[in-house]
Amino acid sequence: MARSIELTKPRTVNFAGSELVLFRGADGVARAVDAWCPHMGAHLGQGTVQGNALRCALHHHEVGCAHSPWKVEERFGLVFVTRRDHTAPLPDVTNRDDFHFTTSAPVEIDVPWANFVLNGFDLPHLEAVHHRALLKPATITHDVGCMRLEYETRITGRGPSDLMMKLLSRNHVRARMSCFGTVGIVEANLGWTRSALICGVSPRPETQSNEAWPTGHSRTWLSFGVPKNSLAPRLRAAMTKWLYLAFLSRDFVVLRKQRLTLANVDDESTLAVADFLTSLEDWGREG
């Protein structure tokens, strides 16, 4: 995963255990190829873009994407990579074209990627960590390649971001969370306006082990959406970014050094997302 604005030159990324190079061709389309040149194995991250191909720095062989096993799509200001034969839908937001999205620099976290995704669906921690009390039971639904959790909360916290959210929402937030594996989407409805958070998380390969459940550190990729017709759009975008980052920063702290165990967990949503993650095609290959 990467930010669209970062593809000004070839960029090396890791995906499901494979090292790839992303680049933007002369036609403006983002592409991905395996990181090593098929000629003699030079790393293509040192290459340069020539038309819609990548020229290897070692012998100037051009590597195109006609037979690349990777498919690339951009949305929310982020770059998504999937296998070409992948059929599940990409992460999306309801009425995406109604939103304007801005991204922030990736955040490094001392948390395994799967722990972080699972934490987003841990309802008991909403009150303990985020000071949000459920107004009624949450609902869990499943779709192709996606699990969703919908709930309504009131704010019980007294911190600056809590008080601001309480004011903006009249103390009633409707949230819809969607898990697509390593990407989670939060859609918040405050009654008079909406916002969205796209959070992609990828493992740091050099920190991984061969445990059954993912370990090591992760990098998060964030995009924030506000309605295009917002008054003072820059202020709205900055406010939305601040509120979501204030929310997430609490998780970054409490999840640090967690050794996850589910043996004593009885929360339905936590167990449901754990089952969903381990059922995914690329489970076990994300590192």
GROMACS .gro file of C-alpha atoms in nm:
model
  287
    1MET     CA    1   0.000   0.000   0.000
    2ALA     CA    2   0.114   0.354  -0.065
    3ARG     CA    3  -0.011   0.709  -0.102
    4SER     CA    4  -0.087   0.824  -0.454
    5ILE     CA    5   0.124   1.137  -0.409
    6GLU     CA    6   0.430   0.919  -0.339
    7LEU     CA    7   0.441   0.764  -0.688
    8THR     CA    8   0.662   1.035  -0.833
    9LYS     CA    9   0.929   0.765  -0.871
   10PRO     CA   10   0.939   0.382  -0.839
   11ARG     CA   11   0.848   0.272  -0.489
   12THR     CA   12   0.919  -0.065  -0.327
   13VAL     CA   13   0.639  -0.222  -0.120
   14ASN     CA   14   0.566  -0.559   0.038
   15PHE     CA   15   0.240  -0.738  -0.024
   16ALA     CA   16   0.137  -1.083   0.109
   17GLY     CA   17   0.499  -1.193   0.141
   18SER     CA   18   0.605  -1.059  -0.200
   19GLU     CA   19   0.826  -0.758  -0.272
   20LEU     CA   20   0.688  -0.535  -0.548
   21VAL     CA   21   0.775  -0.209  -0.718
   22LEU     CA   22   0.498   0.045  -0.780
   23PHE     CA   23   0.533   0.313  -1.045
   24ARG     CA   24   0.319   0.554  -1.243
   25GLY     CA   25   0.342   0.528  -1.621
   26ALA     CA   26   0.343   0.812  -1.871
   27ASP     CA   27  -0.034   0.768  -1.906
   28GLY     CA   28  -0.078   0.848  -1.535
   29VAL     CA   29  -0.184   0.493  -1.442
   30ALA     CA   30  -0.027   0.325  -1.138
   31ARG     CA   31   0.125  -0.019  -1.200
   32ALA     CA   32   0.303  -0.294  -1.005
   33VAL     CA   33   0.570  -0.547  -1.104
   34ASP     CA   34   0.772  -0.805  -0.912
   35ALA     CA   35   1.072  -0.635  -0.759
   36TRP     CA   36   1.344  -0.830  -0.942
   37CYS     CA   37   1.416  -0.798  -1.312
   38PRO     CA   38   1.346  -1.126  -1.497
   39HIS     CA   39   1.670  -1.081  -1.695
   40MET     CA   40   1.936  -1.108  -1.421
   41GLY     CA   41   1.756  -1.028  -1.099
   42ALA     CA   42   1.851  -0.664  -1.049
   43HIS     CA   43   1.616  -0.480  -0.815
   44LEU     CA   44   1.370  -0.270  -1.016
   45GLY     CA   45   1.335  -0.020  -0.734
   46GLN     CA   46   1.655   0.130  -0.877
   47GLY     CA   47   1.496   0.159  -1.222
   48THR     CA   48   1.337   0.450  -1.405
   49VAL     CA   49   1.002   0.491  -1.575
   50GLN     CA   50   1.008   0.473  -1.955
   51GLY     CA   51   0.664   0.527  -2.106
   52ASN     CA   52   0.441   0.274  -1.932
   53ALA     CA   53   0.724   0.036  -1.842
   54LEU     CA   54   1.004   0.024  -1.587
   55ARG     CA   55   1.361   0.031  -1.719
   56CYS     CA   56   1.606  -0.181  -1.520
   57ALA     CA   57   1.910   0.015  -1.404
   58LEU     CA   58   2.152  -0.273  -1.470
   59HIS     CA   59   2.102  -0.341  -1.844
   60HIS     CA   60   1.820  -0.102  -1.939
   61HIS     CA   61   1.580  -0.387  -2.014
   62GLU     CA   62   1.222  -0.258  -2.001
   63VAL     CA   63   0.978  -0.450  -1.784
   64GLY     CA   64   0.612  -0.402  -1.870
   65CYS     CA   65   0.295  -0.507  -1.693
   66ALA     CA   66   0.116  -0.704  -1.966
   67HIS     CA   67   0.182  -1.029  -1.778
   68SER     CA   68   0.214  -0.892  -1.426
   69PRO     CA   69   0.017  -1.094  -1.168
   70TRP     CA   70  -0.067  -0.772  -0.985
   71LYS     CA   71  -0.360  -0.535  -1.025
   72VAL     CA   72  -0.343  -0.176  -0.902
   73GLU     CA   73  -0.623   0.070  -0.830
   74GLU     CA   74  -0.625   0.412  -0.668
   75ARG     CA   75  -0.899   0.551  -0.446
   76PHE     CA   76  -0.913   0.774  -0.138
   77GLY     CA   77  -0.568   0.907  -0.234
   78LEU     CA   78  -0.423   0.560  -0.163
   79VAL     CA   79  -0.282   0.288  -0.389
   80PHE     CA   80  -0.430  -0.062  -0.354
   81VAL     CA   81  -0.259  -0.374  -0.488
   82THR     CA   82  -0.433  -0.709  -0.537
   83ARG     CA   83  -0.362  -1.027  -0.729
   84ARG     CA   84  -0.497  -1.008  -1.081
   85ASP     CA   85  -0.723  -1.307  -1.016
   86HIS     CA   86  -0.860  -1.156  -0.694
   87THR     CA   87  -1.240  -1.130  -0.723
   88ALA     CA   88  -1.349  -0.980  -0.389
   89PRO     CA   89  -1.447  -0.611  -0.407
   90LEU     CA   90  -1.198  -0.343  -0.310
   91PRO     CA   91  -1.263  -0.139   0.005
   92ASP     CA   92  -1.518   0.133  -0.057
   93VAL     CA   93  -1.728   0.402   0.108
   94THR     CA   94  -2.100   0.461   0.058
   95ASN     CA   95  -2.140   0.727  -0.213
   96ARG     CA   96  -1.762   0.766  -0.243
   97ASP     CA   97  -1.789   1.034  -0.512
   98ASP     CA   98  -1.962   1.264  -0.261
   99PHE     CA   99  -1.642   1.286  -0.053
  100HIS     CA  100  -1.312   1.467  -0.076
  101PHE     CA  101  -1.024   1.265   0.069
  102THR     CA  102  -0.692   1.375   0.217
  103THR     CA  103  -0.414   1.147   0.337
  104SER     CA  104  -0.154   1.174   0.610
  105ALA     CA  105   0.197   1.036   0.642
  106PRO     CA  106   0.212   0.668   0.741
  107VAL     CA  107   0.224   0.596   1.113
  108GLU     CA  108   0.461   0.330   1.249
  109ILE     CA  109   0.308   0.126   1.532
  110ASP     CA  110   0.448  -0.140   1.764
  111VAL     CA  111   0.142  -0.357   1.703
  112PRO     CA  112   0.090  -0.663   1.477
  113TRP     CA  113  -0.137  -0.576   1.185
  114ALA     CA  114  -0.406  -0.832   1.276
  115ASN     CA  115  -0.420  -0.713   1.639
  116PHE     CA  116  -0.485  -0.360   1.518
  117VAL     CA  117  -0.762  -0.468   1.280
  118LEU     CA  118  -0.924  -0.688   1.544
  119ASN     CA  119  -0.911  -0.405   1.797
  120GLY     CA  120  -1.136  -0.191   1.577
  121PHE     CA  121  -1.419  -0.441   1.625
  122ASP     CA  122  -1.365  -0.491   1.998
  123LEU     CA  123  -1.681  -0.332   2.138
  124PRO     CA  124  -1.595  -0.355   2.511
  125HIS     CA  125  -1.281  -0.146   2.452
  126LEU     CA  126  -1.494   0.134   2.303
  127GLU     CA  127  -1.599   0.241   2.651
  128ALA     CA  128  -1.280   0.147   2.835
  129VAL     CA  129  -1.041   0.324   2.595
  130HIS     CA  130  -1.250   0.562   2.385
  131HIS     CA  131  -1.521   0.663   2.632
  132ARG     CA  132  -1.809   0.568   2.401
  133ALA     CA  133  -2.119   0.400   2.546
  134LEU     CA  134  -2.344   0.190   2.322
  135LEU     CA  135  -2.700   0.319   2.290
  136LYS     CA  136  -2.831  -0.016   2.164
  137PRO     CA  137  -2.690  -0.355   2.062
  138ALA     CA  138  -2.457  -0.352   1.764
  139THR     CA  139  -2.526  -0.550   1.447
  140ILE     CA  140  -2.280  -0.769   1.256
  141THR     CA  141  -2.322  -0.851   0.887
  142HIS     CA  142  -2.109  -1.031   0.629
  143ASP     CA  143  -2.065  -0.968   0.259
  144VAL     CA  144  -1.826  -1.101  -0.005
  145GLY     CA  145  -1.477  -1.032   0.128
  146CYS     CA  146  -1.609  -0.798   0.397
  147MET     CA  147  -1.741  -0.797   0.755
  148ARG     CA  148  -1.938  -0.501   0.888
  149LEU     CA  149  -2.024  -0.376   1.235
  150GLU     CA  150  -2.282  -0.102   1.294
  151TYR     CA  151  -2.348   0.067   1.625
  152GLU     CA  152  -2.466   0.390   1.789
  153THR     CA  153  -2.287   0.555   2.080
  154ARG     CA  154  -2.286   0.852   2.312
  155ILE     CA  155  -1.965   1.018   2.430
  156THR     CA  156  -1.872   0.984   2.799
  157GLY     CA  157  -1.515   1.119   2.785
  158ARG     CA  158  -1.399   1.465   2.893
  159GLY     CA  159  -1.091   1.508   2.674
  160PRO     CA  160  -1.071   1.787   2.411
  161SER     CA  161  -1.156   1.557   2.119
  162ASP     CA  162  -1.437   1.393   2.320
  163LEU     CA  163  -1.596   1.728   2.401
  164MET     CA  164  -1.566   1.845   2.040
  165MET     CA  165  -1.723   1.524   1.911
  166LYS     CA  166  -1.999   1.551   2.169
  167LEU     CA  167  -2.076   1.904   2.051
  168LEU     CA  168  -2.068   1.819   1.679
  169SER     CA  169  -2.279   1.504   1.713
  170ARG     CA  170  -2.524   1.622   1.978
  171ASN     CA  171  -2.391   1.321   2.168
  172HIS     CA  172  -2.522   1.066   1.920
  173VAL     CA  173  -2.281   0.900   1.675
  174ARG     CA  174  -2.387   0.635   1.425
  175ALA     CA  175  -2.088   0.435   1.305
  176ARG     CA  176  -2.044   0.171   1.040
  177MET     CA  177  -1.716  -0.021   1.038
  178SER     CA  178  -1.615  -0.242   0.746
  179CYS     CA  179  -1.325  -0.487   0.755
  180PHE     CA  180  -1.168  -0.594   0.424
  181GLY     CA  181  -0.873  -0.774   0.580
  182THR     CA  182  -0.580  -0.535   0.611
  183VAL     CA  183  -0.805  -0.237   0.536
  184GLY     CA  184  -1.072  -0.103   0.768
  185ILE     CA  185  -1.322   0.172   0.690
  186VAL     CA  186  -1.515   0.380   0.942
  187GLU     CA  187  -1.817   0.578   0.824
  188ALA     CA  188  -1.953   0.815   1.089
  189ASN     CA  189  -2.293   0.981   1.069
  190LEU     CA  190  -2.350   1.276   1.302
  191GLY     CA  191  -2.704   1.341   1.182
  192TRP     CA  192  -2.624   1.662   0.995
  193THR     CA  193  -2.300   1.548   0.830
  194ARG     CA  194  -2.085   1.244   0.759
  195SER     CA  195  -1.717   1.159   0.757
  196ALA     CA  196  -1.503   0.861   0.666
  197LEU     CA  197  -1.173   0.710   0.775
  198ILE     CA  198  -0.983   0.462   0.561
  199CYS     CA  199  -0.713   0.280   0.756
  200GLY     CA  200  -0.485   0.034   0.582
  201VAL     CA  201  -0.230  -0.156   0.787
  202SER     CA  202   0.066  -0.354   0.656
  203PRO     CA  203   0.327  -0.559   0.844
  204ARG     CA  204   0.691  -0.458   0.863
  205PRO     CA  205   0.845  -0.775   0.711
  206GLU     CA  206   1.174  -0.743   0.899
  207THR     CA  207   0.987  -0.772   1.233
  208GLN     CA  208   0.778  -1.079   1.151
  209SER     CA  209   0.813  -1.436   1.280
  210ASN     CA  210   0.656  -1.767   1.178
  211GLU     CA  211   0.387  -1.766   1.447
  212ALA     CA  212   0.034  -1.876   1.352
  213TRP     CA  213  -0.101  -1.530   1.443
  214PRO     CA  214   0.085  -1.229   1.295
  215THR     CA  215   0.354  -1.066   1.508
  216GLY     CA  216   0.587  -0.769   1.482
  217HIS     CA  217   0.543  -0.402   1.394
  218SER     CA  218   0.311  -0.244   1.139
  219ARG     CA  219   0.268   0.066   0.928
  220THR     CA  220  -0.073   0.233   0.898
  221TRP     CA  221  -0.196   0.428   0.594
  222LEU     CA  222  -0.472   0.679   0.662
  223SER     CA  223  -0.716   0.876   0.449
  224PHE     CA  224  -0.988   1.108   0.579
  225GLY     CA  225  -1.309   1.188   0.391
  226VAL     CA  226  -1.541   1.488   0.426
  227PRO     CA  227  -1.837   1.582   0.203
  228LYS     CA  228  -1.738   1.780  -0.106
  229ASN     CA  229  -2.012   2.035  -0.040
  230SER     CA  230  -1.878   2.118   0.309
  231LEU     CA  231  -1.855   2.478   0.417
  232ALA     CA  232  -1.494   2.576   0.492
  233PRO     CA  233  -1.367   2.246   0.343
  234ARG     CA  234  -1.007   2.289   0.457
  235LEU     CA  235  -1.116   2.350   0.815
  236ARG     CA  236  -1.351   2.052   0.800
  237ALA     CA  237  -1.076   1.830   0.664
  238ALA     CA  238  -0.833   1.941   0.935
  239MET     CA  239  -1.094   1.891   1.208
  240THR     CA  240  -1.186   1.545   1.078
  241LYS     CA  241  -0.822   1.441   1.064
  242TRP     CA  242  -0.760   1.566   1.419
  243LEU     CA  243  -1.063   1.385   1.561
  244TYR     CA  244  -0.979   1.052   1.398
  245LEU     CA  245  -0.610   1.071   1.491
  246ALA     CA  246  -0.702   1.155   1.851
  247PHE     CA  247  -0.925   0.848   1.852
  248LEU     CA  248  -0.663   0.617   1.698
  249SER     CA  249  -0.376   0.743   1.914
  250ARG     CA  250  -0.541   0.586   2.219
  251ASP     CA  251  -0.524   0.246   2.049
  252PHE     CA  252  -0.163   0.297   1.943
  253VAL     CA  253  -0.072   0.335   2.311
  254VAL     CA  254  -0.273   0.056   2.476
  255LEU     CA  255  -0.200  -0.207   2.210
  256ARG     CA  256   0.178  -0.166   2.229
  257LYS     CA  257   0.353  -0.496   2.316
  258GLN     CA  258   0.022  -0.686   2.329
  259ARG     CA  259   0.049  -1.066   2.325
  260LEU     CA  260  -0.291  -1.148   2.186
  261THR     CA  261  -0.493  -1.434   2.329
  262LEU     CA  262  -0.859  -1.506   2.255
  263ALA     CA  263  -0.901  -1.795   2.500
  264ASN     CA  264  -1.096  -1.585   2.752
  265VAL     CA  265  -1.278  -1.355   2.509
  266ASP     CA  266  -1.658  -1.373   2.492
  267ASP     CA  267  -1.728  -1.055   2.291
  268GLU     CA  268  -1.920  -1.156   1.979
  269SER     CA  269  -1.777  -0.889   1.749
  270THR     CA  270  -1.415  -0.960   1.847
  271LEU     CA  271  -1.452  -1.333   1.786
  272ALA     CA  272  -1.640  -1.269   1.461
  273VAL     CA  273  -1.366  -1.053   1.312
  274ALA     CA  274  -1.098  -1.301   1.425
  275ASP     CA  275  -1.285  -1.577   1.240
  276PHE     CA  276  -1.323  -1.350   0.937
  277LEU     CA  277  -0.952  -1.262   0.924
  278THR     CA  278  -0.836  -1.624   0.946
  279SER     CA  279  -1.077  -1.721   0.666
  280LEU     CA  280  -0.920  -1.481   0.416
  281GLU     CA  281  -0.730  -1.612   0.115
  282ASP     CA  282  -0.403  -1.441   0.209
  283TRP     CA  283  -0.412  -1.523   0.579
  284GLY     CA  284  -0.066  -1.640   0.678
  285ARG     CA  285   0.096  -1.468   0.378
  286GLU     CA  286   0.054  -1.107   0.488
  287GLY     CA  287   0.399  -1.102   0.643
   0.00000   0.00000   0.00000
